Amino acid sequence: YNFFLKKYALIGNCCVALMLGSVFIFSECVIMGTVQNMYIIGFFAFAINLIREIIKDVCDLPGDKLSSMYTLPILLGYNLSILIIKIFIFIFGSIFIVHAYYNSEQYYFLLMIILVEIPLSYSLFLLSRSSSKKTIYNLTKLYKTINVSGLVVIIFMKEIF
């Protein structure tokens, strides 16, 4: 990944996110013989990891420049990459909240708000307030937490499955 796919902006990020998201779909296919239920969790994992991968590229910008990589932040610049991250956070956050609202009971919807939407909103707030190197680094850790907590919420939404 680092030496081949990172040479192409967003392609490497999408491949890593797709691999992580497809683990859930593949697991359901192997265990249950279907792919009906885990696509929701797979999409969630894909979306959060795509955002996290782009954030990591912004964090690694100086080193990637020295290594002659062609990541999104190198091609589009730091500020435009931050804007794209904000747009992705807004789009995916909206999809998650709408899905949770229409496909779960109030208890699980509340969990989605507390464990996923508030941290996503907080990440947007942090990026709007300051997109410093320290903020970007802290966001990589925050997105690990969002990923785990979001998957827990989705797993608890038994009525969807």
Backbone as JSON Lines, residues from 0, in Angstrom:
{"i":0,"aa":"Y","n":[0.83,-1.19,0.0],"ca":[0.0,0.0,0.0],"c":[0.86,1.25,0.0]}
{"i":1,"aa":"N","n":[1.8,1.36,0.92],"ca":[2.58,2.58,1.05],"c":[3.38,2.93,-0.19]}
{"i":2,"aa":"F","n":[3.87,1.94,-0.89],"ca":[4.75,2.23,-2.01],"c":[4.04,2.25,-3.35]}
{"i":3,"aa":"F","n":[2.93,1.56,-3.46],"ca":[2.25,1.51,-4.75],"c":[0.99,2.37,-4.78]}
{"i":4,"aa":"L","n":[0.02,2.05,-3.96],"ca":[-1.27,2.73,-4.02],"c":[-1.23,4.16,-3.5]}
{"i":5,"aa":"K","n":[-0.29,4.46,-2.62],"ca":[-0.22,5.81,-2.07],"c":[0.24,6.81,-3.13]}
{"i":6,"aa":"K","n":[0.71,6.3,-4.25],"ca":[1.11,7.18,-5.34],"c":[-0.09,7.8,-6.04]}
{"i":7,"aa":"Y","n":[-1.27,7.28,-5.78],"ca":[-2.48,7.75,-6.43],"c":[-3.44,8.3,-5.38]}
{"i":8,"aa":"A","n":[-3.75,9.57,-5.49],"ca":[-4.6,10.25,-4.5],"c":[-5.96,9.56,-4.38]}
{"i":9,"aa":"L","n":[-6.37,9.33,-3.18],"ca":[-7.65,8.74,-2.77],"c":[-7.79,7.26,-3.11]}
{"i":10,"aa":"I","n":[-7.08,6.75,-4.09],"ca":[-7.23,5.34,-4.46],"c":[-6.74,4.45,-3.32]}
{"i":11,"aa":"G","n":[-5.57,4.76,-2.78],"ca":[-5.05,3.99,-1.65],"c":[-5.95,4.09,-0.44]}
{"i":12,"aa":"N","n":[-6.45,5.29,-0.18],"ca":[-7.36,5.49,0.96],"c":[-8.63,4.66,0.79]}
{"i":13,"aa":"C","n":[-9.19,4.7,-0.41],"ca":[-10.43,3.93,-0.67],"c":[-10.17,2.43,-0.58]}
{"i":14,"aa":"C","n":[-9.01,1.99,-1.05],"ca":[-8.7,0.55,-0.99],"c":[-8.58,0.07,0.46]}
{"i":15,"aa":"V","n":[-7.89,0.83,1.29],"ca":[-7.76,0.45,2.7],"c":[-9.13,0.46,3.38]}
{"i":16,"aa":"A","n":[-9.91,1.51,3.15],"ca":[-11.24,1.6,3.76],"c":[-12.15,0.49,3.24]}
{"i":17,"aa":"L","n":[-12.05,0.18,1.96],"ca":[-12.86,-0.88,1.38],"c":[-12.49,-2.24,1.95]}
{"i":18,"aa":"M","n":[-11.21,-2.47,2.15],"ca":[-10.78,-3.75,2.75],"c":[-11.32,-3.89,4.16]}
{"i":19,"aa":"L","n":[-11.25,-2.81,4.94],"ca":[-11.75,-2.86,6.31],"c":[-13.27,-3.03,6.34]}
{"i":20,"aa":"G","n":[-13.97,-2.35,5.46],"ca":[-15.42,-2.47,5.41],"c":[-15.88,-3.82,4.9]}
{"i":21,"aa":"S","n":[-15.13,-4.39,3.98],"ca":[-15.54,-5.67,3.39],"c":[-15.32,-6.86,4.32]}
{"i":22,"aa":"V","n":[-14.55,-6.67,5.38],"ca":[-14.35,-7.74,6.36],"c":[-15.69,-8.2,6.91]}
{"i":23,"aa":"F","n":[-16.58,-7.27,7.19],"ca":[-17.88,-7.59,7.77],"c":[-18.76,-8.32,6.76]}
{"i":24,"aa":"I","n":[-18.76,-7.83,5.54],"ca":[-19.57,-8.45,4.5],"c":[-19.04,-9.86,4.2]}
{"i":25,"aa":"F","n":[-17.74,-9.99,4.09],"ca":[-17.12,-11.29,3.82],"c":[-17.42,-12.27,4.96]}
{"i":26,"aa":"S","n":[-17.33,-11.78,6.19],"ca":[-17.61,-12.65,7.35],"c":[-19.04,-13.16,7.31]}
{"i":27,"aa":"E","n":[-20.0,-12.29,7.01],"ca":[-21.4,-12.73,6.93],"c":[-21.56,-13.75,5.79]}
{"i":28,"aa":"C","n":[-20.9,-13.49,4.69],"ca":[-21.0,-14.4,3.55],"c":[-20.48,-15.79,3.9]}
{"i":29,"aa":"V","n":[-19.37,-15.85,4.6],"ca":[-18.78,-17.13,4.98],"c":[-19.62,-17.83,6.05]}
{"i":30,"aa":"I","n":[-20.05,-17.08,7.06],"ca":[-20.75,-17.68,8.19],"c":[-22.21,-17.98,7.86]}
{"i":31,"aa":"M","n":[-22.91,-17.03,7.24],"ca":[-24.35,-17.17,7.02],"c":[-24.71,-17.55,5.58]}
{"i":32,"aa":"G","n":[-23.79,-17.34,4.66],"ca":[-24.09,-17.62,3.26],"c":[-24.9,-16.53,2.59]}
{"i":33,"aa":"T","n":[-25.01,-15.36,3.22],"ca":[-25.75,-14.23,2.65],"c":[-24.92,-12.95,2.79]}
{"i":34,"aa":"V","n":[-25.39,-11.9,2.13],"ca":[-24.78,-10.58,2.31],"c":[-25.88,-9.54,2.51]}
{"i":35,"aa":"Q","n":[-26.88,-9.89,3.27],"ca":[-28.04,-9.02,3.45],"c":[-27.89,-8.04,4.61]}
{"i":36,"aa":"N","n":[-27.21,-8.44,5.66],"ca":[-27.26,-7.68,6.91],"c":[-26.02,-6.83,7.18]}
{"i":37,"aa":"M","n":[-24.88,-7.3,6.85],"ca":[-23.64,-6.63,7.27],"c":[-23.22,-5.49,6.36]}
{"i":38,"aa":"Y","n":[-23.95,-5.25,5.29],"ca":[-23.57,-4.14,4.42],"c":[-23.65,-2.8,5.15]}
{"i":39,"aa":"I","n":[-24.55,-2.69,6.12],"ca":[-24.67,-1.46,6.9],"c":[-23.4,-1.23,7.71]}
{"i":40,"aa":"I","n":[-22.97,-2.27,8.41],"ca":[-21.75,-2.18,9.21],"c":[-20.55,-2.0,8.29]}
{"i":41,"aa":"G","n":[-20.56,-2.69,7.15],"ca":[-19.46,-2.54,6.19],"c":[-19.36,-1.12,5.67]}
{"i":42,"aa":"F","n":[-20.51,-0.51,5.36],"ca":[-20.5,0.88,4.88],"c":[-20.02,1.82,5.98]}
{"i":43,"aa":"F","n":[-20.47,1.6,7.2],"ca":[-20.04,2.43,8.31],"c":[-18.52,2.34,8.47]}
{"i":44,"aa":"A","n":[-17.98,1.13,8.47],"ca":[-16.54,0.94,8.62],"c":[-15.78,1.58,7.46]}
{"i":45,"aa":"F","n":[-16.31,1.44,6.25],"ca":[-15.69,2.06,5.08],"c":[-15.63,3.57,5.25]}
{"i":46,"aa":"A","n":[-16.76,4.19,5.58],"ca":[-16.85,5.65,5.66],"c":[-15.93,6.22,6.73]}
{"i":47,"aa":"I","n":[-15.99,5.66,7.93],"ca":[-15.16,6.17,9.02],"c":[-13.68,5.97,8.7]}
{"i":48,"aa":"N","n":[-13.33,4.82,8.13],"ca":[-11.93,4.57,7.82],"c":[-11.44,5.41,6.65]}
{"i":49,"aa":"L","n":[-12.31,5.74,5.71],"ca":[-11.91,6.63,4.62],"c":[-11.56,8.01,5.17]}
{"i":50,"aa":"I","n":[-12.41,8.51,6.04],"ca":[-12.13,9.81,6.67],"c":[-10.82,9.73,7.44]}
{"i":51,"aa":"R","n":[-10.65,8.68,8.21],"ca":[-9.44,8.52,9.02],"c":[-8.19,8.42,8.14]}
{"i":52,"aa":"E","n":[-8.27,7.72,7.04],"ca":[-7.12,7.58,6.13],"c":[-6.73,8.94,5.54]}
{"i":53,"aa":"I","n":[-7.7,9.74,5.18],"ca":[-7.4,11.07,4.64],"c":[-6.8,11.95,5.73]}
{"i":54,"aa":"I","n":[-7.34,11.85,6.94],"ca":[-6.77,12.6,8.06],"c":[-5.32,12.19,8.29]}
{"i":55,"aa":"K","n":[-5.05,10.88,8.22],"ca":[-3.68,10.41,8.39],"c":[-2.77,10.94,7.3]}
{"i":56,"aa":"D","n":[-3.27,11.05,6.07],"ca":[-2.47,11.62,4.99],"c":[-2.14,13.09,5.25]}
{"i":57,"aa":"V","n":[-3.11,13.82,5.8],"ca":[-2.84,15.22,6.15],"c":[-1.77,15.28,7.24]}
{"i":58,"aa":"C","n":[-1.87,14.38,8.21],"ca":[-0.9,14.31,9.3],"c":[0.5,13.95,8.77]}
{"i":59,"aa":"D","n":[0.55,13.09,7.76],"ca":[1.83,12.62,7.21],"c":[2.34,13.46,6.05]}
{"i":60,"aa":"L","n":[1.75,14.6,5.81],"ca":[2.07,15.42,4.65],"c":[3.57,15.68,4.45]}
{"i":61,"aa":"P","n":[4.31,16.15,5.46],"ca":[5.73,16.43,5.24],"c":[6.53,15.18,4.81]}
{"i":62,"aa":"G","n":[6.3,14.07,5.47],"ca":[7.01,12.84,5.14],"c":[6.63,12.3,3.77]}
{"i":63,"aa":"D","n":[5.35,12.42,3.42],"ca":[4.9,11.95,2.1],"c":[5.5,12.79,0.98]}
{"i":64,"aa":"K","n":[5.66,14.09,1.23],"ca":[6.3,14.95,0.22],"c":[7.74,14.5,-0.01]}
{"i":65,"aa":"L","n":[8.46,14.22,1.06],"ca":[9.85,13.76,0.95],"c":[9.95,12.42,0.23]}
{"i":66,"aa":"S","n":[8.91,11.58,0.38],"ca":[8.9,10.26,-0.24],"c":[8.32,10.27,-1.65]}
{"i":67,"aa":"S","n":[8.02,11.46,-2.16],"ca":[7.44,11.63,-3.51],"c":[6.12,10.89,-3.68]}
{"i":68,"aa":"M","n":[5.29,10.91,-2.66],"ca":[3.95,10.32,-2.74],"c":[3.01,11.36,-3.34]}
{"i":69,"aa":"Y","n":[1.86,10.9,-3.79],"ca":[0.88,11.79,-4.4],"c":[-0.46,11.65,-3.68]}
{"i":70,"aa":"T","n":[-0.44,11.91,-2.4],"ca":[-1.67,11.82,-1.62],"c":[-2.55,13.04,-1.9]}
{"i":71,"aa":"L","n":[-3.78,12.97,-1.44],"ca":[-4.72,14.06,-1.62],"c":[-4.18,15.39,-1.08]}
{"i":72,"aa":"P","n":[-3.63,15.43,0.13],"ca":[-3.11,16.7,0.64],"c":[-1.94,17.26,-0.19]}
{"i":73,"aa":"I","n":[-1.17,16.4,-0.8],"ca":[-0.07,16.87,-1.63],"c":[-0.61,17.46,-2.93]}
{"i":74,"aa":"L","n":[-1.57,16.8,-3.52],"ca":[-2.12,17.26,-4.8],"c":[-3.03,18.48,-4.66]}
{"i":75,"aa":"L","n":[-3.87,18.48,-3.63],"ca":[-4.86,19.56,-3.48],"c":[-4.46,20.62,-2.47]}
{"i":76,"aa":"G","n":[-3.48,20.31,-1.65],"ca":[-3.08,21.25,-0.61],"c":[-3.75,20.94,0.72]}
{"i":77,"aa":"Y","n":[-3.15,21.47,1.74],"ca":[-3.59,21.24,3.11],"c":[-5.02,21.72,3.34]}
{"i":78,"aa":"N","n":[-5.3,22.97,2.99],"ca":[-6.6,23.57,3.3],"c":[-7.75,22.91,2.52]}
{"i":79,"aa":"L","n":[-7.53,22.61,1.26],"ca":[-8.58,21.95,0.49],"c":[-8.82,20.53,0.99]}
{"i":80,"aa":"S","n":[-7.77,19.86,1.43],"ca":[-7.93,18.51,2.01],"c":[-8.75,18.57,3.29]}
{"i":81,"aa":"I","n":[-8.52,19.57,4.11],"ca":[-9.31,19.75,5.33],"c":[-10.77,19.98,4.97]}
{"i":82,"aa":"L","n":[-11.03,20.78,3.94],"ca":[-12.4,21.03,3.49],"c":[-13.06,19.73,3.02]}
{"i":83,"aa":"I","n":[-12.34,18.91,2.28],"ca":[-12.88,17.63,1.81],"c":[-13.19,16.72,3.0]}
{"i":84,"aa":"I","n":[-12.33,16.7,3.99],"ca":[-12.59,15.91,5.2],"c":[-13.87,16.39,5.87]}
{"i":85,"aa":"K","n":[-14.04,17.7,5.99],"ca":[-15.25,18.25,6.6],"c":[-16.5,17.84,5.82]}
{"i":86,"aa":"I","n":[-16.41,17.89,4.49],"ca":[-17.55,17.5,3.65],"c":[-17.88,16.03,3.85]}
{"i":87,"aa":"F","n":[-16.85,15.17,3.86],"ca":[-17.08,13.74,4.09],"c":[-17.69,13.49,5.46]}
{"i":88,"aa":"I","n":[-17.21,14.18,6.48],"ca":[-17.76,14.01,7.83],"c":[-19.24,14.39,7.82]}
{"i":89,"aa":"F","n":[-19.57,15.51,7.19],"ca":[-20.96,15.95,7.14],"c":[-21.84,14.96,6.38]}
{"i":90,"aa":"I","n":[-21.39,14.53,5.21],"ca":[-22.19,13.61,4.39],"c":[-22.39,12.27,5.1]}
{"i":91,"aa":"F","n":[-21.29,11.65,5.55],"ca":[-21.42,10.35,6.2],"c":[-22.16,10.46,7.52]}
{"i":92,"aa":"G","n":[-21.91,11.52,8.28],"ca":[-22.64,11.74,9.53],"c":[-24.14,11.86,9.3]}
{"i":93,"aa":"S","n":[-24.52,12.55,8.23],"ca":[-25.93,12.7,7.88],"c":[-26.55,11.36,7.5]}
{"i":94,"aa":"I","n":[-25.82,10.58,6.72],"ca":[-26.32,9.25,6.33],"c":[-26.51,8.38,7.57]}
{"i":95,"aa":"F","n":[-25.54,8.39,8.48],"ca":[-25.62,7.56,9.69],"c":[-26.83,7.96,10.54]}
{"i":96,"aa":"I","n":[-27.02,9.25,10.73],"ca":[-28.09,9.7,11.62],"c":[-29.47,9.42,10.99]}
{"i":97,"aa":"V","n":[-29.61,9.63,9.7],"ca":[-30.88,9.35,9.03],"c":[-31.17,7.85,9.08]}
{"i":98,"aa":"H","n":[-30.17,7.04,8.81],"ca":[-30.37,5.59,8.86],"c":[-30.77,5.15,10.27]}
{"i":99,"aa":"A","n":[-30.07,5.64,11.27],"ca":[-30.39,5.26,12.66],"c":[-31.8,5.72,13.04]}
{"i":100,"aa":"Y","n":[-32.17,6.92,12.59],"ca":[-33.49,7.45,12.93],"c":[-34.61,6.6,12.33]}
{"i":101,"aa":"Y","n":[-34.48,6.23,11.07],"ca":[-35.54,5.48,10.4],"c":[-35.49,3.98,10.63]}
{"i":102,"aa":"N","n":[-34.39,3.45,11.13],"ca":[-34.26,2.0,11.23],"c":[-33.99,1.49,12.64]}
{"i":103,"aa":"S","n":[-34.22,2.3,13.64],"ca":[-33.99,1.79,14.99],"c":[-34.98,2.41,15.97]}
{"i":104,"aa":"E","n":[-35.04,1.81,17.13],"ca":[-35.88,2.34,18.18],"c":[-35.17,3.52,18.84]}
{"i":105,"aa":"Q","n":[-35.89,4.27,19.65],"ca":[-35.33,5.47,20.27],"c":[-34.08,5.2,21.09]}
{"i":106,"aa":"Y","n":[-34.04,4.1,21.8],"ca":[-32.88,3.77,22.64],"c":[-31.6,3.7,21.81]}
{"i":107,"aa":"Y","n":[-31.67,3.01,20.67],"ca":[-30.49,2.86,19.83],"c":[-30.17,4.14,19.08]}
{"i":108,"aa":"F","n":[-31.21,4.89,18.74],"ca":[-31.0,6.19,18.11],"c":[-30.24,7.11,19.06]}
{"i":109,"aa":"L","n":[-30.61,7.07,20.33],"ca":[-29.91,7.87,21.33],"c":[-28.45,7.44,21.47]}
{"i":110,"aa":"L","n":[-28.2,6.13,21.44],"ca":[-26.82,5.63,21.47],"c":[-26.02,6.13,20.27]}
{"i":111,"aa":"M","n":[-26.65,6.14,19.1],"ca":[-25.98,6.61,17.89],"c":[-25.62,8.09,18.03]}
{"i":112,"aa":"I","n":[-26.53,8.85,18.59],"ca":[-26.26,10.29,18.8],"c":[-25.07,10.46,19.74]}
{"i":113,"aa":"I","n":[-25.1,9.77,20.88],"ca":[-24.08,9.95,21.9],"c":[-22.72,9.39,21.47]}
{"i":114,"aa":"L","n":[-22.71,8.2,20.91],"ca":[-21.43,7.53,20.63],"c":[-20.84,7.8,19.26]}
{"i":115,"aa":"V","n":[-21.66,8.29,18.32],"ca":[-21.14,8.51,16.97],"c":[-21.32,9.97,16.53]}
{"i":116,"aa":"E","n":[-22.54,10.45,16.56],"ca":[-22.8,11.78,16.02],"c":[-22.13,12.91,16.81]}
{"i":117,"aa":"I","n":[-22.14,12.82,18.13],"ca":[-21.47,13.86,18.92],"c":[-19.96,13.87,18.65]}
{"i":118,"aa":"P","n":[-19.28,12.71,18.65],"ca":[-17.86,12.74,18.29],"c":[-17.6,13.22,16.85]}
{"i":119,"aa":"L","n":[-18.47,12.85,15.9],"ca":[-18.32,13.36,14.53],"c":[-18.48,14.88,14.5]}
{"i":120,"aa":"S","n":[-19.49,15.37,15.2],"ca":[-19.7,16.82,15.27],"c":[-18.52,17.51,15.95]}
{"i":121,"aa":"Y","n":[-18.02,16.88,16.98],"ca":[-16.85,17.42,17.68],"c":[-15.65,17.5,16.74]}
{"i":122,"aa":"S","n":[-15.47,16.48,15.91],"ca":[-14.35,16.51,14.97],"c":[-14.51,17.64,13.96]}
{"i":123,"aa":"L","n":[-15.75,17.89,13.53],"ca":[-16.0,19.04,12.65],"c":[-15.69,20.35,13.36]}
{"i":124,"aa":"F","n":[-16.09,20.44,14.61],"ca":[-15.8,21.63,15.42],"c":[-14.29,21.84,15.54]}
{"i":125,"aa":"L","n":[-13.55,20.77,15.86],"ca":[-12.1,20.89,15.99],"c":[-11.45,21.34,14.69]}
{"i":126,"aa":"L","n":[-11.88,20.76,13.58],"ca":[-11.31,21.14,12.29],"c":[-11.66,22.58,11.92]}
{"i":127,"aa":"S","n":[-12.84,23.04,12.3],"ca":[-13.24,24.41,11.99],"c":[-12.5,25.41,12.86]}
{"i":128,"aa":"R","n":[-12.24,25.01,14.08],"ca":[-11.55,25.9,15.02],"c":[-10.05,25.98,14.72]}
{"i":129,"aa":"S","n":[-9.46,24.83,14.48],"ca":[-8.02,24.79,14.23],"c":[-7.68,23.51,13.48]}
{"i":130,"aa":"S","n":[-6.94,23.66,12.43],"ca":[-6.51,22.47,11.69],"c":[-5.0,22.29,11.85]}
{"i":131,"aa":"S","n":[-4.54,22.53,13.08],"ca":[-3.11,22.39,13.37],"c":[-2.68,20.92,13.33]}
{"i":132,"aa":"K","n":[-1.38,20.72,13.31],"ca":[-0.84,19.36,13.27],"c":[-1.31,18.56,14.49]}
{"i":133,"aa":"K","n":[-1.36,19.2,15.66],"ca":[-1.79,18.53,16.88],"c":[-3.26,18.12,16.78]}
{"i":134,"aa":"T","n":[-4.1,19.0,16.24],"ca":[-5.52,18.69,16.06],"c":[-5.69,17.51,15.12]}
{"i":135,"aa":"I","n":[-4.97,17.52,14.02],"ca":[-5.06,16.43,13.04],"c":[-4.62,15.12,13.68]}
{"i":136,"aa":"Y","n":[-3.55,15.15,14.43],"ca":[-3.07,13.94,15.1],"c":[-4.11,13.42,16.1]}
{"i":137,"aa":"N","n":[-4.71,14.31,16.87],"ca":[-5.75,13.9,17.82],"c":[-6.98,13.34,17.12]}
{"i":138,"aa":"L","n":[-7.27,13.83,15.93],"ca":[-8.42,13.31,15.18],"c":[-8.19,11.87,14.75]}
{"i":139,"aa":"T","n":[-6.96,11.49,14.46],"ca":[-6.7,10.09,14.09],"c":[-7.08,9.16,15.24]}
{"i":140,"aa":"K","n":[-6.78,9.59,16.46],"ca":[-7.16,8.79,17.63],"c":[-8.67,8.81,17.86]}
{"i":141,"aa":"L","n":[-9.28,9.98,17.68],"ca":[-10.72,10.11,17.86],"c":[-11.47,9.19,16.89]}
{"i":142,"aa":"Y","n":[-10.99,9.09,15.67],"ca":[-11.68,8.26,14.68],"c":[-11.55,6.77,14.96]}
{"i":143,"aa":"K","n":[-10.51,6.36,15.64],"ca":[-10.44,4.97,16.1],"c":[-11.57,4.72,17.09]}
{"i":144,"aa":"T","n":[-11.77,5.65,18.0],"ca":[-12.83,5.54,19.01],"c":[-14.21,5.57,18.36]}
{"i":145,"aa":"I","n":[-14.41,6.47,17.39],"ca":[-15.7,6.55,16.7],"c":[-15.99,5.24,15.99]}
{"i":146,"aa":"N","n":[-14.98,4.68,15.37],"ca":[-15.15,3.42,14.65],"c":[-15.64,2.31,15.58]}
{"i":147,"aa":"V","n":[-14.98,2.14,16.69],"ca":[-15.35,1.09,17.64],"c":[-16.73,1.35,18.23]}
{"i":148,"aa":"S","n":[-16.98,2.57,18.69],"ca":[-18.27,2.87,19.3],"c":[-19.41,2.77,18.3]}
{"i":149,"aa":"G","n":[-19.17,3.17,17.05],"ca":[-20.2,3.06,16.02],"c":[-20.54,1.63,15.7]}
{"i":150,"aa":"L","n":[-19.54,0.78,15.67],"ca":[-19.79,-0.63,15.4],"c":[-20.56,-1.27,16.55]}
{"i":151,"aa":"V","n":[-20.26,-0.86,17.77],"ca":[-21.0,-1.36,18.93],"c":[-22.47,-0.95,18.83]}
{"i":152,"aa":"V","n":[-22.72,0.31,18.48],"ca":[-24.1,0.78,18.35],"c":[-24.85,-0.02,17.28]}
{"i":153,"aa":"I","n":[-24.22,-0.21,16.14],"ca":[-24.88,-0.93,15.06],"c":[-25.16,-2.37,15.45]}
{"i":154,"aa":"I","n":[-24.23,-2.99,16.13],"ca":[-24.44,-4.37,16.58],"c":[-25.61,-4.44,17.56]}
{"i":155,"aa":"F","n":[-25.77,-3.41,18.42],"ca":[-26.89,-3.4,19.36],"c":[-28.24,-3.14,18.67]}
{"i":156,"aa":"M","n":[-28.22,-2.63,17.45],"ca":[-29.47,-2.38,16.73],"c":[-30.0,-3.68,16.15]}
{"i":157,"aa":"K","n":[-30.34,-4.59,17.03],"ca":[-30.76,-5.94,16.62],"c":[-31.99,-5.94,15.73]}
{"i":158,"aa":"E","n":[-32.88,-4.96,15.93],"ca":[-34.11,-5.0,15.16],"c":[-33.88,-4.77,13.68]}
{"i":159,"aa":"I","n":[-32.73,-4.22,13.3],"ca":[-32.42,-4.04,11.87],"c":[-32.14,-5.4,11.25]}
{"i":160,"aa":"F","n":[-31.51,-6.26,12.03],"ca":[-31.09,-7.56,11.52],"c":[-32.16,-8.57,11.85]}
